[in-house]
Amino acid sequence: MSDEPSVEIVEEDILRVLSENDGEATVESISEELISSSVHVAIDQLLQKGLIRREEQNLVLTEQGEKLAEDILKKHLAVEKQFVKTQSNELAHEAAHHLEHQISLDVLEGMETVTSRQSERTSLKGFGPDEGLVADILVEDELFERLIAMGICPGRKIQVITELPNVIIVEIGGKQLAIEKDIAAQIEVVGG
Amino acid sequence: MSDIEIVLVGQPNTGKSALFNSFVGSKVTVSNYPGTTVDVARAERTFEDKTIEFVDTPGIYSISDRSEEEKVTERTLFRGDIDGAIVLLDATSLGRSLYLALQILEAGIPVVLALNFVEEAEKNGIHIDAERLAELLGVSVVAINPLTGRGVKTLLQQVSEIRELTESVFQVEYDDHLEEAIDSVSSDVLDEVTLPKRFVALRALEGDKDFYRYVAQEDTIDTVRESLTDHPELSKDISVTRFGTASWIAQQVTQIEPTEQKRGIKEKIDDVLLDPVTGPVVTLSFFVGLFGALLLLGNVVQYWLTVLFEVVVPTPSKASPFWFVLVEGLHGLTAGIAIALPYVFLFYLVFGLMEDVGLLSRFIVNLDRLLRKLKLPGKSFIPLALGLGCSAAATRATRVLSSKKSQFHTSMFFAFVPCSSRIAIIMGVVGFYGSTLVALGVFFTLMVAGVIWGLLVVKLTDIEEEEPLLIELPPYRRPIVDNVLAKSWIRMKDFVYIVLPLLMAGGAFYGLLKLYDIPRRVIGPLSPVSHWLGLPDPAIVPLLFGFLQKDLTGPILLSVMEGDLASLTLLQFYSFGVAATVGIPCVIALAMLWKEFGWKEAILLTIATITYGFLFAGLAWRILSFVAPFLG
């Protein structure tokens, strides 16, 4: 978006930058990386929340901040990897900045696992009664959205309950779905 | 006129119809959404001093224009004259149900969220902080339970004040490339469009053609799409980000405490129903048992109605023509009530129960396998099963299928699914005067004729492969009695208002023909047909006039044969049974076909089934006559 990111987003960005720099960085280097007018407001907020503290010239993550930053960084890396498939590293990094704020961590961790195990992908049809992660859905756009809205999203845990001659019955996000084999053949999963 | 118009939206199995019912009961108008096969229910209720009109839309997973249901919901939401929407959320899978809610928030529609199944979620260790959810999204969230009535009043309060609600500020944020694309399309969105420009841009970029016309230059969309080299699959990236955001929100407001998963009775039912062998067997047995029971009950109802009729209505003489015709009409009405009560209403009651309990989608999974061989959709078993009660009601019930094509395709089979009146002919005429074995032979012949017909239809027409099956198997739940009753009544209304008067008119028309002794005049000219079927010439009269009233077939046969049925051979009973049930519909079924598919389709289909039916009956009679001597 062309307008300024909100203070919360800048806060998350600061935590991520600190985490990328082993937990400490100067205010200047942060401002340089995150070109935003709200950096100073965000730093004040973080200090108040006890997520960072000042040590001489540097800002340092507190124990609580470290935990939070770790999550944020993980998300960032996962998104980045997801985009590396098709894009240059720089673009991927850029995209990751924007996606990390609002995507849930477990979905992203799942995506990360899936990306790191590209070669193990198999189709859901013939996967057997097993637990795994959704890796990719190779159907046209509209059916893709239907599947996503039914809960079948890349990175999510999926469990095959049983296989009938016409459908595969899976459990995903606490819901059972019956998926015809033609569609199941186009859903890719990795085991484990 | 209502003061406020509210649309109910939710994913399938989120309890939307139960909520609608707890708002308005069964005083509902159901109408066909113009240009589609989808029905939309509306009803009004007053709350404090305001009249609120509720519109119930079909359950959908996301706003999209893939299916008719989705199109109808999309158009109802975005046509610009609604005041707001209640979006149902499922506490047991909050992330997923938030997907649809986010889309509606993106459209800038004032929303109140209704969080259902809270108690069920808590049992599974899922605790949802409704206040935090409301805070994050900037809209009201009300925990509801249509079973106990929890939250219904609060929801009414909220929607009655929906005009004063502040708008939600929540927005799904996409990555910067997508946001840039959204920006460039939205700057080209026409000013007169009332929906948020950002939303119009999103829909257009997602490829929803309905929204292209809101953009000044349609090429803008394609140009922007093509320039996004980082997102070759633009609309997929939008969906994934939206889902990611939905589950992020869900994660923020959900606390999960691990619970022990016990395997109970519900899992054991699924072991049987979701088994490649026992599943279809149990499903089919269920329907055979159901119709066996309805048939028995139907006989009792019919018997008492007939007794009552004879006591109340004196036998008319031709001396007073008006009275004569009226009594025949009343005969028709009685027959209609004898069908309506046991078959149609009880069937819809059982159907509504199966739906609410969660059995319906398991049955669909099992029958889809068998029906697909005839290229029929799995859901077609609903009208086909109802066809065993009444073909006219079943033709109307094809509306549960989502395309006009599969509705018509399913209707092509009602000639071979004997309705209760035709079952009565087979049992009462063939079984009673002939033999039970011959009656069973007639049922078997109908089945064979139907399957061959189905295969011929697949072979000779260009019926497309049905959409692949993709449905949710909801957890088994306790049904809400009020909701099931209201649904059954709403579904049966058509039968009462359309079919009953038609049955009366059919009976009266037959009375009129009888008054001038027209039926007997067809015997001579149609003797070749009787001959082809191996029947004595007068037997054509009940076959032909059964068209007006299937229930009259038996009595007419007795009257034209002057009470002497003993002269008919078993093979002739067989031939009569097949000819009377396969092919010739009744006038009501024809009228219903006409109403649903147009006169051309109705007449063509009827001519085709009559021709096929009579050819088949005559052929079967010939083959059996040839074989019978060898069998002894």
Tab-separated table of C-alpha atoms in Angstrom, chain B residues 9 33 57 60 62-66 68-80 109 195 199 203 208-211:
chain	number	residue	atom	x	y	z
B	9	VAL	CA	-24.736	-15.663	5.014
B	33	TYR	CA	-34.017	-16.308	-7.750
B	57	THR	CA	-29.097	-17.324	1.153
B	60	ILE	CA	-21.443	-21.156	0.352
B	62	SER	CA	-16.627	-18.223	-0.399
B	63	ILE	CA	-17.848	-15.289	-2.443
B	64	SER	CA	-17.241	-16.386	-5.975
B	65	ASP	CA	-19.227	-16.938	-9.122
B	66	ARG	CA	-18.460	-20.564	-9.713
B	68	GLU	CA	-25.386	-20.871	-8.999
B	69	GLU	CA	-25.568	-20.764	-5.189
B	70	GLU	CA	-22.523	-18.526	-5.047
B	71	LYS	CA	-23.885	-16.261	-7.769
B	72	VAL	CA	-27.176	-15.825	-5.942
B	73	THR	CA	-25.496	-15.011	-2.633
B	74	GLU	CA	-23.089	-12.629	-4.333
B	75	ARG	CA	-25.896	-10.771	-6.100
B	76	THR	CA	-28.135	-10.640	-3.041
B	77	LEU	CA	-25.289	-9.155	-1.013
B	78	PHE	CA	-24.075	-6.650	-3.568
B	79	ARG	CA	-27.212	-5.393	-5.265
B	80	GLY	CA	-26.988	-2.360	-3.034
B	109	ILE	CA	-21.070	-4.405	4.089
B	195	LEU	CA	-19.115	-0.860	-3.327
B	199	PHE	CA	-13.116	-4.547	-3.138
B	203	ARG	CA	-12.902	-9.170	-7.268
B	208	ASP	CA	-14.955	-12.433	-11.209
B	209	LYS	CA	-16.504	-11.329	-14.524
B	210	ASP	CA	-19.491	-9.744	-12.748
B	211	PHE	CA	-17.169	-6.996	-11.565
